[in-house]
Amino acid sequence: MALKLSNATLGDIGATIAVPHYDRTELTAGILHIGVGNFHRAHQAVYLDALFNTGRDHGWAIVGAGIMESDEAMRATLAAQDYLTTVVEQEADRSIARVTGPMIDFIPPADRGALIDRLADPEIRIVSLTITEGGYFINPATGVFDPGIPAIAGDAAEPGAPKTVFGILVAGLKRRREEGTVPFTVMSCDNIPHNGIVTRNAVVGLAALSDQNLADWIAAEVAFPNAMVDRITPATGERERTITRETFGIDDAAPVFCEDFKQWVLEDNFTCGRPALEEVGVQFVPDVTPFEIMKIRILNGGHAVIGYPAGLMGIHFVHEAMTDDLVLAFLRKVEREEIVPIVPPVPDTDLADYYALIERRFANPKIGDTARRLCLDGSNRQPKFIVPSIADNLRAGRGVSGLALESALWCRYCFGTTDSGAAIAPNDPIWDRLTEQAKCARNDPDAWLEMTDIYGDVAAAPAFREAFAYWLGALWANGTHRTLEAYLAEPVRASG
């Protein structure tokens, strides 16, 4: 019979599964994390759990927080199991479960006052973030913070009653400044390029709309380290809960399944201290830029390359897409010819080896990652994961046929039906807009590229426009399968 996950059952669970061997009652808060989802619990929380197990830095425990109504469900679930999480690391030949326990509290999302009070608490020295790409309030085409977005304008008009994550950060920092408390570090754990810089621009930019002196103080005193974070972590469903219960004997309402691989590259720039994460594998570097470009373009861009053809051909799981000869060959050709060659050098890293690792990770049959998840939120992901590679190839005079086909596949996906005619459920915050543009683009491909807030200057590049129009026409005339065959039949281009 499965044991309900809680502090009271840890001893029994520990007879067969690794559990924290530090005293959780002695942990004290040091980090407040906003955005407690699966990725955070499979990544940052796992690193901290490992560090605490060495006997070090027990003053850096996590307090969870969220600002969305949906975050309350996660808070309630974790509170009911004493903020413990079962993490199941899966590779093709093995599955290993452990229970992690670095979180000690979770502030109710509806209680903004309690959240700001905790941000002002000197005990909190790092505020970390895992939010969606669209939650950074940046113009997709320029990557620059957009103060005109209504939610930001609302926080600027009423800074004492913030509703966005950045408004809450500004309010917390304002309190610390008024009370003479050293400011916390703001540490982004997201796939946004230059995530520390983007976060800094958002926080400082929002503060400046209502209090320039506060904005200047934040700019001068608060650290915003850039980071590259990586671990494939699918959503949790009944499949994962059942495996946790039946295979590992743990009744966990929200287990996390992930691959064995994880990586965290972080700039060593902190306002008032940090845990010794280098002891458990975090790589501290002076400049994270080469690492984040490598990961965002090769891994996240690769996800987009396989996600849309898989979605259109009715392939459910990512590992199934990787066994489809056409999808795998499409990924390899686009990566080899248009993505990897324009990724700048990365210290102590062979990019060909890195791509080979990515391919093996995508093919992991145990993860259960879905093509639909890879297709999620394209309006925010394409400008970060795909469009920069198109722009760099165009600047270098290189071909963009494969990336144009990826864009055409995204457009065709947003039309809202698969090749077989099955409906595709809404899968983007602006799905209605995308669907309307995709319908127009069926007869006028330029209609899709009118979304310059997504494509920026590449929308006007003749080489890209022509290739996009060609491939979108082919998709509608011949379907995804035959269109991929046609692309793969193109001559191999030099990698430069």
GROMACS .gro file of C-alpha atoms in nm:
model
  496
    1MET     CA    1   0.000   0.000   0.000
    2ALA     CA    2   0.135   0.342  -0.094
    3LEU     CA    3   0.238   0.580   0.182
    4LYS     CA    4   0.092   0.931   0.178
    5LEU     CA    5   0.384   1.170   0.140
    6SER     CA    6   0.439   1.377   0.455
    7ASN     CA    7   0.696   1.448   0.725
    8ALA     CA    8   0.536   1.174   0.934
    9THR     CA    9   0.595   0.906   0.669
   10LEU     CA   10   0.947   1.008   0.562
   11GLY     CA   11   1.106   0.748   0.787
   12ASP     CA   12   0.908   0.463   0.633
   13ILE     CA   13   0.951   0.595   0.279
   14GLY     CA   14   1.324   0.623   0.343
   15ALA     CA   15   1.352   0.246   0.382
   16THR     CA   16   1.336   0.212   0.002
   17ILE     CA   17   1.363   0.563  -0.147
   18ALA     CA   18   1.618   0.839  -0.090
   19VAL     CA   19   1.477   1.108   0.139
   20PRO     CA   20   1.627   1.422   0.296
   21HIS     CA   21   1.880   1.327   0.562
   22TYR     CA   22   1.891   1.679   0.702
   23ASP     CA   23   1.660   1.795   0.979
   24ARG     CA   24   1.391   1.996   0.802
   25THR     CA   25   1.284   2.158   1.129
   26GLU     CA   26   1.622   2.334   1.138
   27LEU     CA   27   1.589   2.490   0.791
   28THR     CA   28   1.538   2.865   0.773
   29ALA     CA   29   1.432   3.069   0.473
   30GLY     CA   30   1.680   3.243   0.248
   31ILE     CA   31   1.516   3.221  -0.096
   32LEU     CA   32   1.167   3.325  -0.200
   33HIS     CA   33   1.072   3.159  -0.527
   34ILE     CA   34   0.791   3.294  -0.743
   35GLY     CA   35   0.646   3.039  -0.984
   36VAL     CA   36   0.648   2.699  -0.814
   37GLY     CA   37   0.590   2.462  -1.103
   38ASN     CA   38   0.740   2.135  -1.215
   39PHE     CA   39   1.056   2.286  -1.357
   40HIS     CA   40   1.147   2.467  -1.035
   41ARG     CA   41   1.088   2.153  -0.830
   42ALA     CA   42   1.297   1.944  -1.072
   43HIS     CA   43   1.580   2.196  -1.094
   44GLN     CA   44   1.655   2.466  -0.837
   45ALA     CA   45   1.487   2.273  -0.555
   46VAL     CA   46   1.682   1.958  -0.643
   47TYR     CA   47   2.014   2.143  -0.633
   48LEU     CA   48   1.928   2.293  -0.293
   49ASP     CA   49   1.815   1.957  -0.159
   50ALA     CA   50   2.149   1.808  -0.263
   51LEU     CA   51   2.335   2.096  -0.098
   52PHE     CA   52   2.141   2.059   0.226
   53ASN     CA   53   2.224   1.689   0.224
   54THR     CA   54   2.594   1.779   0.243
   55GLY     CA   55   2.521   1.946   0.576
   56ARG     CA   56   2.575   2.298   0.440
   57ASP     CA   57   2.377   2.619   0.407
   58HIS     CA   58   2.056   2.525   0.587
   59GLY     CA   59   1.972   2.895   0.607
   60TRP     CA   60   1.884   2.902   0.236
   61ALA     CA   61   1.554   2.712   0.237
   62ILE     CA   62   1.279   2.804  -0.009
   63VAL     CA   63   0.957   2.992   0.054
   64GLY     CA   64   0.720   2.939  -0.237
   65ALA     CA   65   0.503   3.212  -0.386
   66GLY     CA   66   0.282   3.277  -0.685
   67ILE     CA   67   0.070   3.557  -0.826
   68MET     CA   68  -0.176   3.363  -1.040
   69GLU     CA   69  -0.504   3.220  -0.914
   70SER     CA   70  -0.390   2.884  -1.049
   71ASP     CA   71  -0.092   2.890  -0.810
   72GLU     CA   72  -0.328   2.829  -0.518
   73ALA     CA   73  -0.385   2.470  -0.630
   74MET     CA   74  -0.011   2.400  -0.616
   75ARG     CA   75   0.017   2.570  -0.276
   76ALA     CA   76  -0.266   2.366  -0.131
   77THR     CA   77  -0.131   2.043  -0.276
   78LEU     CA   78   0.220   2.096  -0.144
   79ALA     CA   79   0.101   2.222   0.195
   80ALA     CA   80  -0.098   1.901   0.239
   81GLN     CA   81   0.225   1.701   0.204
   82ASP     CA   82   0.447   1.932   0.410
   83TYR     CA   83   0.600   2.088   0.096
   84LEU     CA   84   0.772   1.761   0.004
   85THR     CA   85   0.807   1.648  -0.358
   86THR     CA   86   0.882   1.312  -0.515
   87VAL     CA   87   1.124   1.365  -0.803
   88VAL     CA   88   1.148   1.075  -1.049
   89GLU     CA   89   1.455   1.089  -1.275
   90GLN     CA   90   1.407   0.876  -1.584
   91GLU     CA   91   1.640   0.736  -1.845
   92ALA     CA   92   1.569   0.466  -2.100
   93ASP     CA   93   1.707   0.190  -1.878
   94ARG     CA   94   1.622   0.312  -1.529
   95SER     CA   95   1.395   0.524  -1.311
   96ILE     CA   96   1.514   0.661  -0.978
   97ALA     CA   97   1.288   0.833  -0.726
   98ARG     CA   98   1.383   1.055  -0.436
   99VAL     CA   99   1.195   1.283  -0.203
  100THR     CA  100   1.317   1.643  -0.177
  101GLY     CA  101   1.240   1.887   0.102
  102PRO     CA  102   1.406   2.229   0.065
  103MET     CA  103   1.074   2.418   0.065
  104ILE     CA  104   0.939   2.515   0.408
  105ASP     CA  105   0.648   2.748   0.331
  106PHE     CA  106   0.427   2.876   0.049
  107ILE     CA  107   0.257   3.215   0.071
  108PRO     CA  108  -0.109   3.212  -0.036
  109PRO     CA  109  -0.120   3.377  -0.381
  110ALA     CA  110  -0.419   3.590  -0.288
  111ASP     CA  111  -0.236   3.750   0.005
  112ARG     CA  112  -0.024   4.011  -0.172
  113GLY     CA  113   0.040   4.191   0.154
  114ALA     CA  114   0.196   3.881   0.307
  115LEU     CA  115   0.411   3.836  -0.003
  116ILE     CA  116   0.542   4.193   0.010
  117ASP     CA  117   0.603   4.157   0.384
  118ARG     CA  118   0.813   3.848   0.319
  119LEU     CA  119   1.004   4.024   0.042
  120ALA     CA  120   1.088   4.298   0.292
  121ASP     CA  121   1.210   4.043   0.549
  122PRO     CA  122   1.594   4.061   0.582
  123GLU     CA  123   1.594   3.680   0.602
  124ILE     CA  124   1.511   3.667   0.230
  125ARG     CA  125   1.832   3.734   0.039
  126ILE     CA  126   1.744   3.589  -0.303
  127VAL     CA  127   1.418   3.612  -0.495
  128SER     CA  128   1.413   3.362  -0.780
  129LEU     CA  129   1.165   3.350  -1.068
  130THR     CA  130   1.025   3.083  -1.296
  131ILE     CA  131   0.748   3.241  -1.501
  132THR     CA  132   0.633   3.201  -1.859
  133GLU     CA  133   0.817   3.364  -2.148
  134GLY     CA  134   0.517   3.592  -2.194
  135GLY     CA  135   0.526   3.702  -1.832
  136TYR     CA  136   0.824   3.934  -1.880
  137PHE     CA  137   0.624   4.207  -2.054
  138ILE     CA  138   0.874   4.252  -2.335
  139ASN     CA  139   0.812   4.334  -2.698
  140PRO     CA  140   0.864   3.998  -2.873
  141ALA     CA  141   1.030   4.151  -3.177
  142THR     CA  142   1.275   4.375  -2.990
  143GLY     CA  143   1.323   4.191  -2.662
  144VAL     CA  144   1.285   4.524  -2.480
  145PHE     CA  145   1.061   4.586  -2.179
  146ASP     CA  146   0.733   4.743  -2.293
  147PRO     CA  147   0.596   4.994  -2.038
  148GLY     CA  148   0.283   5.041  -2.245
  149ILE     CA  149   0.144   4.696  -2.170
  150PRO     CA  150  -0.180   4.751  -1.971
  151ALA     CA  151  -0.078   4.536  -1.674
  152ILE     CA  152   0.243   4.736  -1.633
  153ALA     CA  153   0.062   5.067  -1.673
  154GLY     CA  154  -0.180   4.953  -1.404
  155ASP     CA  155   0.102   4.881  -1.158
  156ALA     CA  156   0.266   5.213  -1.240
  157ALA     CA  157  -0.061   5.394  -1.162
  158GLU     CA  158  -0.112   5.205  -0.834
  159PRO     CA  159   0.232   5.097  -0.709
  160GLY     CA  160   0.088   5.031  -0.364
  161ALA     CA  161  -0.142   4.758  -0.498
  162PRO     CA  162   0.070   4.571  -0.755
  163LYS     CA  163  -0.070   4.287  -0.961
  164THR     CA  164   0.230   4.180  -1.173
  165VAL     CA  165   0.538   3.998  -1.050
  166PHE     CA  166   0.753   4.300  -1.131
  167GLY     CA  167   0.521   4.537  -0.946
  168ILE     CA  168   0.547   4.310  -0.643
  169LEU     CA  169   0.926   4.304  -0.667
  170VAL     CA  170   0.933   4.685  -0.686
  171ALA     CA  171   0.707   4.709  -0.380
  172GLY     CA  172   0.928   4.470  -0.186
  173LEU     CA  173   1.246   4.654  -0.281
  174LYS     CA  174   1.085   4.987  -0.191
  175ARG     CA  175   1.013   4.856   0.158
  176ARG     CA  176   1.369   4.733   0.199
  177ARG     CA  177   1.506   5.069   0.089
  178GLU     CA  178   1.279   5.254   0.333
  179GLU     CA  179   1.375   5.020   0.617
  180GLY     CA  180   1.748   5.026   0.543
  181THR     CA  181   1.762   4.656   0.452
  182VAL     CA  182   2.016   4.529   0.200
  183PRO     CA  183   1.824   4.447  -0.121
  184PHE     CA  184   1.773   4.090  -0.226
  185THR     CA  185   1.919   3.947  -0.546
  186VAL     CA  186   1.669   3.881  -0.825
  187MET     CA  187   1.760   3.551  -0.992
  188SER     CA  188   1.570   3.447  -1.303
  189CYS     CA  189   1.551   3.074  -1.378
  190ASP     CA  190   1.387   3.099  -1.720
  191ASN     CA  191   1.461   3.047  -2.089
  192ILE     CA  192   1.458   3.418  -2.168
  193PRO     CA  193   1.782   3.523  -2.342
  194HIS     CA  194   1.984   3.744  -2.104
  195ASN     CA  195   1.719   3.674  -1.842
  196GLY     CA  196   1.894   3.876  -1.571
  197ILE     CA  197   1.921   4.181  -1.794
  198VAL     CA  198   1.561   4.146  -1.910
  199THR     CA  199   1.441   4.117  -1.550
  200ARG     CA  200   1.649   4.415  -1.444
  201ASN     CA  201   1.507   4.625  -1.727
  202ALA     CA  202   1.153   4.527  -1.630
  203VAL     CA  203   1.196   4.601  -1.259
  204VAL     CA  204   1.387   4.927  -1.309
  205GLY     CA  205   1.161   5.031  -1.594
  206LEU     CA  206   0.846   4.976  -1.393
  207ALA     CA  207   0.986   5.156  -1.087
  208ALA     CA  208   1.080   5.455  -1.303
  209LEU     CA  209   0.718   5.500  -1.409
  210SER     CA  210   0.624   5.604  -1.057
  211ASP     CA  211   0.947   5.677  -0.863
  212GLN     CA  212   1.268   5.764  -1.048
  213ASN     CA  213   1.474   5.776  -0.728
  214LEU     CA  214   1.368   5.423  -0.643
  215ALA     CA  215   1.449   5.312  -0.996
  216ASP     CA  216   1.796   5.462  -0.969
  217TRP     CA  217   1.852   5.287  -0.636
  218ILE     CA  218   1.745   4.951  -0.779
  219ALA     CA  219   1.971   4.998  -1.081
  220ALA     CA  220   2.268   5.077  -0.858
  221GLU     CA  221   2.214   4.833  -0.570
  222VAL     CA  222   2.028   4.522  -0.686
  223ALA     CA  223   2.199   4.226  -0.855
  224PHE     CA  224   2.027   4.049  -1.145
  225PRO     CA  225   2.255   3.760  -1.248
  226ASN     CA  226   2.199   3.597  -1.585
  227ALA     CA  227   2.150   3.221  -1.584
  228MET     CA  228   2.111   2.924  -1.815
  229VAL     CA  229   1.885   2.651  -1.677
  230ASP     CA  230   1.815   2.316  -1.838
  231ARG     CA  231   1.622   2.002  -1.754
  232ILE     CA  232   1.343   1.847  -1.959
  233THR     CA  233   1.044   1.831  -1.726
  234PRO     CA  234   0.701   1.737  -1.864
  235ALA     CA  235   0.368   1.811  -1.703
  236THR     CA  236   0.232   1.586  -1.429
  237GLY     CA  237  -0.083   1.388  -1.493
  238GLU     CA  238  -0.250   1.073  -1.373
  239ARG     CA  239   0.016   0.865  -1.551
  240GLU     CA  240   0.289   1.013  -1.331
  241ARG     CA  241   0.086   0.987  -1.011
  242THR     CA  242   0.008   0.622  -1.085
  243ILE     CA  243   0.372   0.532  -1.151
  244THR     CA  244   0.479   0.707  -0.831
  245ARG     CA  245   0.218   0.519  -0.634
  246GLU     CA  246   0.249   0.174  -0.792
  247THR     CA  247   0.622   0.162  -0.865
  248PHE     CA  248   0.765   0.356  -0.573
  249GLY     CA  249   0.493   0.318  -0.311
  250ILE     CA  250   0.444   0.692  -0.258
  251ASP     CA  251   0.108   0.866  -0.270
  252ASP     CA  252   0.217   1.209  -0.400
  253ALA     CA  253  -0.047   1.437  -0.547
  254ALA     CA  254   0.212   1.630  -0.749
  255PRO     CA  255   0.523   1.425  -0.828
  256VAL     CA  256   0.776   1.560  -1.076
  257PHE     CA  257   0.913   1.346  -1.357
  258CYS     CA  258   1.226   1.459  -1.539
  259GLU     CA  259   1.532   1.339  -1.722
  260ASP     CA  260   1.850   1.251  -1.535
  261PHE     CA  261   2.038   1.538  -1.703
  262LYS     CA  262   2.033   1.883  -1.548
  263GLN     CA  263   2.246   2.194  -1.594
  264TRP     CA  264   2.263   2.535  -1.430
  265VAL     CA  265   2.515   2.797  -1.543
  266LEU     CA  266   2.500   3.115  -1.335
  267GLU     CA  267   2.682   3.446  -1.314
  268ASP     CA  268   2.834   3.496  -0.969
  269ASN     CA  269   2.668   3.831  -0.900
  270PHE     CA  270   2.472   3.844  -0.573
  271THR     CA  271   2.379   4.137  -0.352
  272CYS     CA  272   2.391   3.972  -0.010
  273GLY     CA  273   2.533   3.624  -0.032
  274ARG     CA  274   2.431   3.295  -0.189
  275PRO     CA  275   2.434   2.924  -0.110
  276ALA     CA  276   2.744   2.724  -0.211
  277LEU     CA  277   2.574   2.571  -0.514
  278GLU     CA  278   2.907   2.505  -0.682
  279GLU     CA  279   2.939   2.216  -0.435
  280VAL     CA  280   2.654   2.035  -0.610
  281GLY     CA  281   2.730   2.102  -0.974
  282VAL     CA  282   2.619   2.457  -1.051
  283GLN     CA  283   2.870   2.622  -1.283
  284PHE     CA  284   2.951   2.984  -1.194
  285VAL     CA  285   3.089   3.189  -1.482
  286PRO     CA  286   3.163   3.557  -1.550
  287ASP     CA  287   2.934   3.563  -1.857
  288VAL     CA  288   2.653   3.316  -1.919
  289THR     CA  289   2.573   3.446  -2.270
  290PRO     CA  290   2.749   3.173  -2.475
  291PHE     CA  291   2.582   2.900  -2.272
  292GLU     CA  292   2.233   3.047  -2.296
  293ILE     CA  293   2.259   3.104  -2.672
  294MET     CA  294   2.372   2.743  -2.716
  295LYS     CA  295   2.088   2.603  -2.510
  296ILE     CA  296   1.809   2.830  -2.633
  297ARG     CA  297   1.889   2.781  -3.000
  298ILE     CA  298   1.995   2.416  -3.011
  299LEU     CA  299   1.763   2.267  -2.747
  300ASN     CA  300   1.464   2.502  -2.734
  301GLY     CA  301   1.486   2.576  -3.105
  302GLY     CA  302   1.513   2.203  -3.168
  303HIS     CA  303   1.198   2.146  -2.967
  304ALA     CA  304   1.012   2.381  -3.202
  305VAL     CA  305   1.158   2.208  -3.508
  306ILE     CA  306   1.015   1.870  -3.406
  307GLY     CA  307   0.705   1.989  -3.219
  308TYR     CA  308   0.500   2.133  -3.506
  309PRO     CA  309   0.546   1.855  -3.763
  310ALA     CA  310   0.474   1.603  -3.487
  311GLY     CA  311   0.162   1.793  -3.386
  312LEU     CA  312   0.037   1.812  -3.744
  313MET     CA  313   0.100   1.442  -3.809
  314GLY     CA  314  -0.075   1.335  -3.488
  315ILE     CA  315   0.235   1.216  -3.304
  316HIS     CA  316   0.168   1.243  -2.931
  317PHE     CA  317   0.496   1.190  -2.748
  318VAL     CA  318   0.830   1.356  -2.822
  319HIS     CA  319   1.020   1.027  -2.811
  320GLU     CA  320   0.776   0.891  -3.071
  321ALA     CA  321   0.856   1.188  -3.294
  322MET     CA  322   1.224   1.102  -3.260
  323THR     CA  323   1.154   0.752  -3.396
  324ASP     CA  324   0.983   0.898  -3.703
  325ASP     CA  325   1.246   0.898  -3.977
  326LEU     CA  326   1.120   1.219  -4.138
  327VAL     CA  327   1.095   1.421  -3.817
  328LEU     CA  328   1.438   1.306  -3.698
  329ALA     CA  329   1.597   1.381  -4.034
  330PHE     CA  330   1.429   1.723  -4.040
  331LEU     CA  331   1.569   1.804  -3.697
  332ARG     CA  332   1.918   1.688  -3.792
  333LYS     CA  333   1.928   1.885  -4.116
  334VAL     CA  334   1.799   2.211  -3.969
  335GLU     CA  335   2.033   2.186  -3.671
  336ARG     CA  336   2.333   2.094  -3.885
  337GLU     CA  337   2.279   2.356  -4.154
  338GLU     CA  338   2.103   2.652  -3.991
  339ILE     CA  339   2.125   2.641  -3.611
  340VAL     CA  340   2.451   2.493  -3.485
  341PRO     CA  341   2.677   2.673  -3.738
  342ILE     CA  342   2.567   3.019  -3.622
  343VAL     CA  343   2.594   2.949  -3.248
  344PRO     CA  344   2.903   3.133  -3.115
  345PRO     CA  345   3.178   2.928  -2.949
  346VAL     CA  346   3.109   2.812  -2.593
  347PRO     CA  347   3.391   2.766  -2.338
  348ASP     CA  348   3.501   2.403  -2.301
  349THR     CA  349   3.214   2.281  -2.517
  350ASP     CA  350   3.203   2.100  -2.851
  351LEU     CA  351   2.879   2.208  -3.018
  352ALA     CA  352   2.852   1.887  -3.223
  353ASP     CA  353   2.877   1.685  -2.902
  354TYR     CA  354   2.621   1.911  -2.737
  355TYR     CA  355   2.376   1.855  -3.023
  356ALA     CA  356   2.431   1.478  -3.003
  357LEU     CA  357   2.346   1.497  -2.632
  358ILE     CA  358   2.030   1.694  -2.711
  359GLU     CA  359   1.921   1.433  -2.963
  360ARG     CA  360   1.964   1.155  -2.707
  361ARG     CA  361   1.768   1.354  -2.451
  362PHE     CA  362   1.479   1.417  -2.691
  363ALA     CA  363   1.464   1.042  -2.765
  364ASN     CA  364   1.432   0.940  -2.397
  365PRO     CA  365   1.123   0.713  -2.396
  366LYS     CA  366   1.064   0.739  -2.021
  367ILE     CA  367   1.003   1.114  -2.001
  368GLY     CA  368   0.659   1.116  -2.159
  369ASP     CA  369   0.703   1.471  -2.289
  370THR     CA  370   0.438   1.564  -2.544
  371ALA     CA  371   0.449   1.736  -2.880
  372ARG     CA  372   0.167   1.960  -2.761
  373ARG     CA  373   0.387   2.095  -2.480
  374LEU     CA  374   0.659   2.175  -2.732
  375CYS     CA  375   0.404   2.363  -2.944
  376LEU     CA  376   0.274   2.567  -2.649
  377ASP     CA  377   0.307   2.948  -2.649
  378GLY     CA  378   0.475   2.983  -2.986
  379SER     CA  379   0.400   3.355  -2.997
  380ASN     CA  380   0.641   3.405  -2.708
  381ARG     CA  381   0.885   3.125  -2.787
  382GLN     CA  382   0.943   3.173  -3.160
  383PRO     CA  383   1.092   3.524  -3.120
  384LYS     CA  384   1.341   3.386  -2.868
  385PHE     CA  385   1.418   3.036  -2.996
  386ILE     CA  386   1.384   3.056  -3.376
  387VAL     CA  387   1.379   3.412  -3.511
  388PRO     CA  388   1.731   3.501  -3.384
  389SER     CA  389   1.874   3.207  -3.579
  390ILE     CA  390   1.692   3.323  -3.891
  391ALA     CA  391   1.828   3.676  -3.845
  392ASP     CA  392   2.186   3.558  -3.793
  393ASN     CA  393   2.174   3.337  -4.101
  394LEU     CA  394   2.039   3.621  -4.312
  395ARG     CA  395   2.311   3.857  -4.188
  396ALA     CA  396   2.573   3.596  -4.277
  397GLY     CA  397   2.429   3.541  -4.623
  398ARG     CA  398   2.333   3.185  -4.533
  399GLY     CA  399   2.020   2.993  -4.635
  400VAL     CA  400   1.708   2.982  -4.416
  401SER     CA  401   1.500   2.718  -4.595
  402GLY     CA  402   1.473   2.486  -4.295
  403LEU     CA  403   1.386   2.760  -4.047
  404ALA     CA  404   1.136   2.904  -4.296
  405LEU     CA  405   0.975   2.561  -4.310
  406GLU     CA  406   0.965   2.551  -3.928
  407SER     CA  407   0.784   2.887  -3.935
  408ALA     CA  408   0.544   2.759  -4.199
  409LEU     CA  409   0.474   2.451  -3.986
  410TRP     CA  410   0.395   2.677  -3.689
  411CYS     CA  411   0.159   2.880  -3.908
  412ARG     CA  412  -0.009   2.565  -4.039
  413TYR     CA  413  -0.043   2.433  -3.680
  414CYS     CA  414  -0.208   2.757  -3.569
  415PHE     CA  415  -0.472   2.711  -3.839
  416GLY     CA  416  -0.617   2.477  -3.581
  417THR     CA  417  -0.637   2.138  -3.754
  418THR     CA  418  -0.397   1.850  -3.808
  419ASP     CA  419  -0.326   1.698  -4.147
  420SER     CA  420  -0.600   1.442  -4.076
  421GLY     CA  421  -0.850   1.718  -4.001
  422ALA     CA  422  -0.858   1.672  -3.623
  423ALA     CA  423  -0.906   1.992  -3.424
  424ILE     CA  424  -0.607   2.136  -3.239
  425ALA     CA  425  -0.716   2.280  -2.905
  426PRO     CA  426  -0.602   2.637  -2.831
  427ASN     CA  427  -0.234   2.627  -2.738
  428ASP     CA  428  -0.119   2.988  -2.710
  429PRO     CA  429  -0.220   3.297  -2.508
  430ILE     CA  430  -0.312   3.469  -2.835
  431TRP     CA  431  -0.451   3.162  -3.011
  432ASP     CA  432  -0.749   3.345  -3.162
  433ARG     CA  433  -0.522   3.603  -3.324
  434LEU     CA  434  -0.284   3.337  -3.453
  435THR     CA  435  -0.568   3.130  -3.594
  436GLU     CA  436  -0.710   3.430  -3.778
  437GLN     CA  437  -0.369   3.516  -3.924
  438ALA     CA  438  -0.313   3.154  -4.025
  439LYS     CA  439  -0.648   3.144  -4.205
  440CYS     CA  440  -0.555   3.458  -4.398
  441ALA     CA  441  -0.210   3.318  -4.473
  442ARG     CA  442  -0.352   3.009  -4.641
  443ASN     CA  443  -0.410   3.218  -4.953
  444ASP     CA  444  -0.175   3.506  -4.870
  445PRO     CA  445   0.140   3.387  -4.687
  446ASP     CA  446   0.250   3.745  -4.626
  447ALA     CA  447  -0.044   3.779  -4.385
  448TRP     CA  448   0.142   3.562  -4.133
  449LEU     CA  449   0.457   3.771  -4.160
  450GLU     CA  450   0.255   4.086  -4.093
  451MET     CA  451   0.303   3.994  -3.727
  452THR     CA  452   0.616   4.205  -3.701
  453ASP     CA  453   0.583   4.205  -3.323
  454ILE     CA  454   0.696   3.842  -3.352
  455TYR     CA  455   0.922   3.841  -3.658
  456GLY     CA  456   1.074   4.188  -3.641
  457ASP     CA  457   1.300   4.277  -3.932
  458VAL     CA  458   1.321   3.921  -4.071
  459ALA     CA  459   0.960   3.958  -4.187
  460ALA     CA  460   1.082   4.195  -4.459
  461ALA     CA  461   1.377   3.983  -4.575
  462PRO     CA  462   1.304   3.856  -4.929
  463ALA     CA  463   1.492   3.528  -4.882
  464PHE     CA  464   1.288   3.440  -4.576
  465ARG     CA  465   0.955   3.563  -4.716
  466GLU     CA  466   0.999   3.363  -5.036
  467ALA     CA  467   1.103   3.044  -4.856
  468PHE     CA  468   0.820   3.079  -4.604
  469ALA     CA  469   0.560   3.127  -4.879
  470TYR     CA  470   0.695   2.830  -5.073
  471TRP     CA  471   0.683   2.592  -4.778
  472LEU     CA  472   0.343   2.707  -4.653
  473GLY     CA  473   0.202   2.648  -5.000
  474ALA     CA  474   0.362   2.304  -5.004
  475LEU     CA  475   0.212   2.216  -4.666
  476TRP     CA  476  -0.136   2.303  -4.783
  477ALA     CA  477  -0.093   2.131  -5.120
  478ASN     CA  478   0.086   1.818  -5.009
  479GLY     CA  479   0.068   1.779  -4.632
  480THR     CA  480   0.343   1.761  -4.373
  481HIS     CA  481   0.482   1.418  -4.466
  482ARG     CA  482   0.545   1.497  -4.832
  483THR     CA  483   0.667   1.849  -4.754
  484LEU     CA  484   0.931   1.715  -4.515
  485GLU     CA  485   1.036   1.470  -4.786
  486ALA     CA  486   1.074   1.759  -5.030
  487TYR     CA  487   1.285   1.960  -4.786
  488LEU     CA  488   1.508   1.665  -4.708
  489ALA     CA  489   1.565   1.613  -5.080
  490GLU     CA  490   1.721   1.961  -5.109
  491PRO     CA  491   2.098   1.961  -5.159
  492VAL     CA  492   2.305   1.972  -4.842
  493ARG     CA  493   2.444   2.322  -4.790
  494ALA     CA  494   2.789   2.393  -4.654
  495SER     CA  495   2.793   2.465  -4.282
  496GLY     CA  496   3.024   2.762  -4.317
   0.00000   0.00000   0.00000
